Coordinates of C-alpha atoms and ligand atoms in Angstrom, one line a residue:
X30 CA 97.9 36.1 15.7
X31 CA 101.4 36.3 17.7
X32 CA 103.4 39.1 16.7
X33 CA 106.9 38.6 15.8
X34 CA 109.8 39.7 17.9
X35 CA 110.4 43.8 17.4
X36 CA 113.9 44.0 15.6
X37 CA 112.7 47.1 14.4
X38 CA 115.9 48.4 13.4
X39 CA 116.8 46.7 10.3
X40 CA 116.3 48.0 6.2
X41 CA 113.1 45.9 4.9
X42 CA 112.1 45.8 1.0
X43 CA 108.4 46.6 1.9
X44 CA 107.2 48.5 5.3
X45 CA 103.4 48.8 5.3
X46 CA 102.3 51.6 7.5
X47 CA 98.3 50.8 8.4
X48 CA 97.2 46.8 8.6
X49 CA 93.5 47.3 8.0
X50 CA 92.3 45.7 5.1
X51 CA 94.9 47.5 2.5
X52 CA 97.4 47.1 5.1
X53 CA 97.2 43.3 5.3
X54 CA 96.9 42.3 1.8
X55 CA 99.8 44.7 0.9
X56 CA 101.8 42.3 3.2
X57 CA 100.2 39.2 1.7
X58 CA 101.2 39.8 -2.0
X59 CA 104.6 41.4 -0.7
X60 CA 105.4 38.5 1.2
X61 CA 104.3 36.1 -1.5
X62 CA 107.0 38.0 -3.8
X63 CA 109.6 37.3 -1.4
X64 CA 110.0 40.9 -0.3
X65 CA 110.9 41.2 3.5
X66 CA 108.2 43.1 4.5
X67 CA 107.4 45.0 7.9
X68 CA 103.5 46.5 9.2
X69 CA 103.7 48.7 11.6
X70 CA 100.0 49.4 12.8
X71 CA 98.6 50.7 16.0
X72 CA 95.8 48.7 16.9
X73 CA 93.2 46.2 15.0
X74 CA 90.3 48.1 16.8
X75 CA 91.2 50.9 15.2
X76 CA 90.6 50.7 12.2
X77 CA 87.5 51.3 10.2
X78 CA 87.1 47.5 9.7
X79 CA 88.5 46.4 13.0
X80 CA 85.6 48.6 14.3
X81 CA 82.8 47.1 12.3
X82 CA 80.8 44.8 14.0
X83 CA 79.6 42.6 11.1
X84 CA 80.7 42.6 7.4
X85 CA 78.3 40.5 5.3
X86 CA 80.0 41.2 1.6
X87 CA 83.5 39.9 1.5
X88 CA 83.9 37.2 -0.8
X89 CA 84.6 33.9 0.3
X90 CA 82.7 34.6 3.6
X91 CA 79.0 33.0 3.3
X92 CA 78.6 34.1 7.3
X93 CA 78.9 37.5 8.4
X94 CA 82.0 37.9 9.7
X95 CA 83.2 40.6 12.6
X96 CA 85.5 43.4 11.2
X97 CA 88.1 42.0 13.8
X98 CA 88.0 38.7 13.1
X99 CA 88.2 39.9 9.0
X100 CA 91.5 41.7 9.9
X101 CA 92.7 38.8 12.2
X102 CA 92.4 36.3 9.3
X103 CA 93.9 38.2 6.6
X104 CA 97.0 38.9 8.7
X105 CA 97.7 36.2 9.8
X106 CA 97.3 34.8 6.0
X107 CA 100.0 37.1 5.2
X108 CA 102.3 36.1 8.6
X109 CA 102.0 32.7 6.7
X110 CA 104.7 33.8 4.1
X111 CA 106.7 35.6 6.4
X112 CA 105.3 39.0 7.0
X113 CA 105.6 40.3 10.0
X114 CA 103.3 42.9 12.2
X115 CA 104.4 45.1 14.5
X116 CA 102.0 47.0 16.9
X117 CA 102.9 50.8 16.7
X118 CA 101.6 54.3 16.3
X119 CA 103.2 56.1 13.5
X120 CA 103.5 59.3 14.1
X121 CA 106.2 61.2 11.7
X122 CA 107.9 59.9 8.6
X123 CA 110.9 60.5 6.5
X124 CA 110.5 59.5 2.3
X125 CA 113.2 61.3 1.6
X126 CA 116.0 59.8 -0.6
X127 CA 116.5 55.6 -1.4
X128 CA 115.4 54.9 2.6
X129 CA 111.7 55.3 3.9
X130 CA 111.5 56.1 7.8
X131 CA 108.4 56.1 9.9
X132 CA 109.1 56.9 13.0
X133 CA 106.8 55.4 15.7
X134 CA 105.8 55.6 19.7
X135 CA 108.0 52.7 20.7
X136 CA 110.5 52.3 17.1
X137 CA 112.0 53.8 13.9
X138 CA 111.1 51.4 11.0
X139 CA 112.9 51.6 7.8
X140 CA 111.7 50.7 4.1
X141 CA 113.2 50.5 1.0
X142 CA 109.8 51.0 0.1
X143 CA 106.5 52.1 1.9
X144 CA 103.3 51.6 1.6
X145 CA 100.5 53.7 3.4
X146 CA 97.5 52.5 5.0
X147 CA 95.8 54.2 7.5
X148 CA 92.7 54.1 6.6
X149 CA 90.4 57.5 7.0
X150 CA 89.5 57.9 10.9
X151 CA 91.4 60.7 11.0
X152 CA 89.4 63.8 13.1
X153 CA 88.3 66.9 11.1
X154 CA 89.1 69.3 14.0
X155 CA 90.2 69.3 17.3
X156 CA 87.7 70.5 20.0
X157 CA 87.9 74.1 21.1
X158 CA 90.5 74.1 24.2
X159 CA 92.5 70.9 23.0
X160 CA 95.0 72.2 21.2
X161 CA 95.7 74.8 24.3
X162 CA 95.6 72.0 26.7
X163 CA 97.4 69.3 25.4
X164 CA 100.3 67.8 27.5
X165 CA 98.3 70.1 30.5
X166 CA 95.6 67.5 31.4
X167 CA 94.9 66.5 27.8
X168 CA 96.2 63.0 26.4
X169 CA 95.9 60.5 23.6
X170 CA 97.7 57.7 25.8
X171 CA 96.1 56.4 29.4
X172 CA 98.6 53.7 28.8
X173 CA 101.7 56.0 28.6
X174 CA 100.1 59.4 31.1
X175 CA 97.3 58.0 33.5
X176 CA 99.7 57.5 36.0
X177 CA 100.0 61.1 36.4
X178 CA 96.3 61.0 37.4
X179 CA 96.4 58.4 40.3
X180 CA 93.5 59.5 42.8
X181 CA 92.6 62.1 40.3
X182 CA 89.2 62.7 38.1
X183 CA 89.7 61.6 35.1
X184 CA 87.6 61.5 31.6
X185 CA 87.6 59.0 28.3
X186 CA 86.2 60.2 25.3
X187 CA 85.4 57.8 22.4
X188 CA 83.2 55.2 21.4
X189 CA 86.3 52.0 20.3
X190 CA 87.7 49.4 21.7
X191 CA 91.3 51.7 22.7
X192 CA 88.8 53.6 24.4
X193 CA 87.6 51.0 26.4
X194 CA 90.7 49.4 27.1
X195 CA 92.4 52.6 27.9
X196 CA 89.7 53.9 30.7
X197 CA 90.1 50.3 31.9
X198 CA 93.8 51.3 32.6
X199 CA 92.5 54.2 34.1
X200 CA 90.2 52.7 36.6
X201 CA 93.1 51.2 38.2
X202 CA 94.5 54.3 38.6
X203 CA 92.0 57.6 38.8
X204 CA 89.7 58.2 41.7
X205 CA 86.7 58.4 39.0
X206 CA 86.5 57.8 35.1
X207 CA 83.6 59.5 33.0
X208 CA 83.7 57.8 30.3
X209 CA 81.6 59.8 27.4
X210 CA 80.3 57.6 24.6
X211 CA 79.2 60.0 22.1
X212 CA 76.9 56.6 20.9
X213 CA 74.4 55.0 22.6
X214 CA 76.4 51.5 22.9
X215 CA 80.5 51.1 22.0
X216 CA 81.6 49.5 18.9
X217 CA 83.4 46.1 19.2
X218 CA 83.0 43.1 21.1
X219 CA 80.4 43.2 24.3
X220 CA 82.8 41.6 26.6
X221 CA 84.5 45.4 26.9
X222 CA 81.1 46.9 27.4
X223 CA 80.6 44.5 30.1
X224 CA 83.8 45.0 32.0
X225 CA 83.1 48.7 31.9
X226 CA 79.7 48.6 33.0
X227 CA 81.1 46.3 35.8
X228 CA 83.5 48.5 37.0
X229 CA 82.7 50.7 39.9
X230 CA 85.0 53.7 39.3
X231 CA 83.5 54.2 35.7
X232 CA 81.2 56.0 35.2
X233 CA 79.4 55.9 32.0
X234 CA 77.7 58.5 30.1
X235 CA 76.0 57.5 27.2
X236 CA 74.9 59.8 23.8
X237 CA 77.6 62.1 25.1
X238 CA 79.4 64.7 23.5
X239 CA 82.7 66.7 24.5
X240 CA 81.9 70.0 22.9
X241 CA 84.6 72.3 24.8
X242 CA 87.8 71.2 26.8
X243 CA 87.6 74.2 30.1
X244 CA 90.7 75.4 31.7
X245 CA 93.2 78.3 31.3
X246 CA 96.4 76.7 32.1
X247 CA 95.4 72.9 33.0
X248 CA 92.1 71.3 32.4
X249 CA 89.7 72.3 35.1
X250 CA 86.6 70.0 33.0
X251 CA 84.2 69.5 30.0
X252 CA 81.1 71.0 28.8
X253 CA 79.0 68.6 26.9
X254 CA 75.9 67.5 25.2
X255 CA 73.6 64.8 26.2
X256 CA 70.8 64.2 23.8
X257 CA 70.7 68.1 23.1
X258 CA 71.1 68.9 27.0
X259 CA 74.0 70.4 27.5
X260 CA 76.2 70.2 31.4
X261 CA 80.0 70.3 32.5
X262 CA 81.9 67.5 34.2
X263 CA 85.2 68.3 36.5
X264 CA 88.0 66.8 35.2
X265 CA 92.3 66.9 36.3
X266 CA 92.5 64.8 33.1
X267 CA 90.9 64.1 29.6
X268 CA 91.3 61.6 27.3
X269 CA 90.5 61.5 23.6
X270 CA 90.2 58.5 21.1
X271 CA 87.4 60.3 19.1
X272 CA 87.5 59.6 15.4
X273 CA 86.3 61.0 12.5
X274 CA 86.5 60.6 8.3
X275 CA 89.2 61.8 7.5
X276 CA 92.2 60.4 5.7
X277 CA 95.2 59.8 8.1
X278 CA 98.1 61.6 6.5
X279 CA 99.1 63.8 8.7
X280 CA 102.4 61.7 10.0
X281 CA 103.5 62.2 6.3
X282 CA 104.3 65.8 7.4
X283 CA 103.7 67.0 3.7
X284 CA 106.3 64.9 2.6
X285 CA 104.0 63.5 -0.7
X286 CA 101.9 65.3 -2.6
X287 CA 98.1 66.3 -1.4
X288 CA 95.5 67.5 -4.1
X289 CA 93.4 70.7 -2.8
X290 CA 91.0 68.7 -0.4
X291 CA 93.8 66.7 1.2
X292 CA 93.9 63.6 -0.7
X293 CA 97.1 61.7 -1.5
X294 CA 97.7 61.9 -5.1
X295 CA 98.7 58.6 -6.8
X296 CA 99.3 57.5 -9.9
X297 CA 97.6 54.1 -11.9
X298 CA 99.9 51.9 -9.7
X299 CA 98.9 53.4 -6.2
X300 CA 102.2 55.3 -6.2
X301 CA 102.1 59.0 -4.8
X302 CA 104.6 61.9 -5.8
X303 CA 107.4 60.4 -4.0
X304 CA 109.0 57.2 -6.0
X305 CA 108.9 54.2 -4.0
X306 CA 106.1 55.5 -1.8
X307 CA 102.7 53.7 -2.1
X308 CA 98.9 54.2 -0.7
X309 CA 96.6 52.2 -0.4
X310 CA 92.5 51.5 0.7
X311 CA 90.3 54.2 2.3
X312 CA 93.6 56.7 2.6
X313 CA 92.6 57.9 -0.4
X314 CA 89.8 59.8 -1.7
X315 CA 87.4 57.6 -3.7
X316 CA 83.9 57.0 -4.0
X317 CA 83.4 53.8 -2.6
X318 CA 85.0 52.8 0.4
X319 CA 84.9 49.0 1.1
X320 CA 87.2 46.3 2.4
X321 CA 87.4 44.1 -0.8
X322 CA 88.2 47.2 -2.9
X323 CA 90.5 48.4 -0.1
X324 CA 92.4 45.1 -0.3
X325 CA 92.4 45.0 -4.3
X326 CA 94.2 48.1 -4.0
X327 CA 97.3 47.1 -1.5
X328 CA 97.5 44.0 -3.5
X329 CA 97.9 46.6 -6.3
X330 CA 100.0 48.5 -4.1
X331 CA 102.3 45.5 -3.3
X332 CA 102.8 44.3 -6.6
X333 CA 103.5 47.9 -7.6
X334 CA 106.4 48.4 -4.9
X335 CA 107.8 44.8 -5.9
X336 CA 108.4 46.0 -9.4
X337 CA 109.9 49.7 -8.3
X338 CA 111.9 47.1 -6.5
X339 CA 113.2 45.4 -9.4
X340 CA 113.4 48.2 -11.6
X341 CA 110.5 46.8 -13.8
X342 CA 107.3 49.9 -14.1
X343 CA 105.1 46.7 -15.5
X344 CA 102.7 45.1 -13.1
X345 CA 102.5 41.0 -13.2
X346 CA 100.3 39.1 -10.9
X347 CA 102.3 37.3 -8.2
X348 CA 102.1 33.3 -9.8
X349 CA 103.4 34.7 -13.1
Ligands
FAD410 C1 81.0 51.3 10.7 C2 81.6 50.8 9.4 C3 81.0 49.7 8.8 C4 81.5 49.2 7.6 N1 80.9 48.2 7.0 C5 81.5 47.7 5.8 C6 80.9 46.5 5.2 O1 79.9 45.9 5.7 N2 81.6 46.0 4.1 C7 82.7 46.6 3.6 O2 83.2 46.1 2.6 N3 83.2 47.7 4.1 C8 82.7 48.2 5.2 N4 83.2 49.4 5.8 C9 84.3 50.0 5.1 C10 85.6 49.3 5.3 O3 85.7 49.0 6.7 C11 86.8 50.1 4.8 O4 86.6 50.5 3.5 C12 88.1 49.4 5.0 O5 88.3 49.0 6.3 C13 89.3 50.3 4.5 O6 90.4 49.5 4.7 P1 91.8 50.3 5.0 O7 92.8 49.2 5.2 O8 92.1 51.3 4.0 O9 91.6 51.1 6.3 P2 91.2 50.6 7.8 O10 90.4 49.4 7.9 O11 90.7 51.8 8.5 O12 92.7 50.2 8.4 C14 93.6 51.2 8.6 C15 94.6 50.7 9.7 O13 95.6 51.7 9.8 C16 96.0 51.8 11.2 N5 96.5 53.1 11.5 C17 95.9 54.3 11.3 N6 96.8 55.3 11.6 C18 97.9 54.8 12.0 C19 99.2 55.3 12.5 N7 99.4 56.6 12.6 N8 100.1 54.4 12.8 C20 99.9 53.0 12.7 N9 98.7 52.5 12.3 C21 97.8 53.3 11.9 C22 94.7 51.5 11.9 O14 94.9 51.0 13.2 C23 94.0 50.5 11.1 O15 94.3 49.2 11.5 C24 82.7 49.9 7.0 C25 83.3 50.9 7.6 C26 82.7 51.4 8.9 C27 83.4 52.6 9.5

């Protein structure tokens, strides 16, 4: 699906942060309302569904269906009334006052109302030397740093799709990429694996895990696990698109209400301690996470914001 042209600058009714699942249906039922309505989201792979290789129990799908394809198709439903997607990583927010700011890598995008959707991949911990080495040989972004590391070693740790992509980037650059799957094969389409394996400057290391960043000052290496054997790598540079469970809130900055164990708080309606600010899907705590109920809920979400909109507490289905 084409994205539209970033004019990122503008007041929308509805900005969607996350287009997974929650994300994308929020959008749907938003833009079926009429609401100008903005998703800013940092990558279909991703996500937990962008990541999944088959889903076999979304209604209306008699074939399995690829978690990327599943995301492609319900966005680009949505882009069908008008809403628009924006590829970004959101990394701060304001939900202060009438306006709602998230504040991305490459835009500020403003709501009248927001909606949050990130999903849970959020990490538990860092690893023990990150934190120290970050901005000193450690990096999130090959895109926006690996030219710092031209002829340098280099390492990729993660097991998606941006990881592949990324240490492609860095192949072009780096002397040598380890890459460290810490699986036996990648998640996502095989084509990626392919041009990996077929690329002589990477290196890959399967069933690998980073278990310490080394270096006082700068990054010097890795120590890791392989199956249980553990070994250090030299590195100049590592970097990480390791994910975990956890719900990604953290850009909020504290700015809505957590319970005890970290989980948004939200009323009936999806909406958290801040009025006008919505969540969505597998960002909060539940039971079961799936994509249909992940998708009930932004449609929830949506219709929820469209009434805060109008002034009207009462949810009505979009056709009514
Ligand atoms: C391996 C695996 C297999 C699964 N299999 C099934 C299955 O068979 N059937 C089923 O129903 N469910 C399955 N699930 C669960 C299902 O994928 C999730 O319940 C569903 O995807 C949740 O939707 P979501 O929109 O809340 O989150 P996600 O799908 O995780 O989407 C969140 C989106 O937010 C974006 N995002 C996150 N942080 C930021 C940020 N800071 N800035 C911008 N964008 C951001 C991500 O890029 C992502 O696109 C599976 C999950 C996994 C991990």
């Amino acid at each position: 699906m084409a994205e539209t042209a970033r004019t990122t600058d503008d007041l929308v009714d509805v900005l969607i942060i996350g287009g997974g699942p929650a994300g994308a249906t929020a959008a749907l039922y938003a833009a079926r309302a009429g609401r100008s309505c903005r998703t800013v989201d940092k990558g279909v792979a991703s996500g937990a569904l962008g990541t999944s290789r088959e889903i076999a129990n979304f209604p209306g799908f008699a074939e399995p269906i690829s978690g990327s394809d599943l995301v492609e198709r319900l966005r680009a439903q949505a882009a069908r009334y008008g809403a628009e997607f924006i590829t970004d990583r959101v990394t701060a927010a304001n939900l202060d006052g009438p306006e709602k700011t998230a504040y991305g890598s490459q835009g500020t995008y403003r709501g009248r109302t927001m909606i949050v959707a990130t999903g849970s991949m959020g990490r538990t911990a860092p690893l023990p030397g990150e934190e120290r080495l970050v901005g000193r040989g450690v990096s999130y972004c090959a895109t926006c740093d690996g030219f710092f590391f031209r002829n340098q070693v280099v390492a990729v740790a993660g097991a998606t799709d941006e990881a592949a992509e990324e240490a492609l980037v860095l192949a072009r650059l780096a002397r040598r990429v380890h890459f460290l799957l810490p699986a036996e094969a990648l998640r996502g389409p095989s084509e990626l694996a392919r041009k990996l394996e077929d690329e002589p400057a990477i290196e890959m290391h399967r069933s690998t895990r980073v278990e310490e960043v080394l270096g006082a000052d700068r990054v010097e290496g890795v120590r890791v696990k392989t199956q249980g054997v553990a070994s250090e790598i030299k590195l100049d540079g590592l970097f990480l698109y390791l994910q975990g469970a956890r719900p990604i809130v953290d850009f909020l900055g504290g700015g809505a209400g957590l319970s005890p164990d970290g989980c948004l708080v939200v009323d009936e309606l999806f909406q958290t301690t801040v009025p006008g600010v919505f969540a969505a899907g597998d960002v909060l705590c539940k039971h079961l996470k799936q994509a249909v109920i992940a998708a009930a809920e932004g449609a929830t979400a949506a219709v929820a914001a469209d009434r805060y909109l109008s002034g009207h507490a009462k949810l009505r289905p979009d056709w009514s």
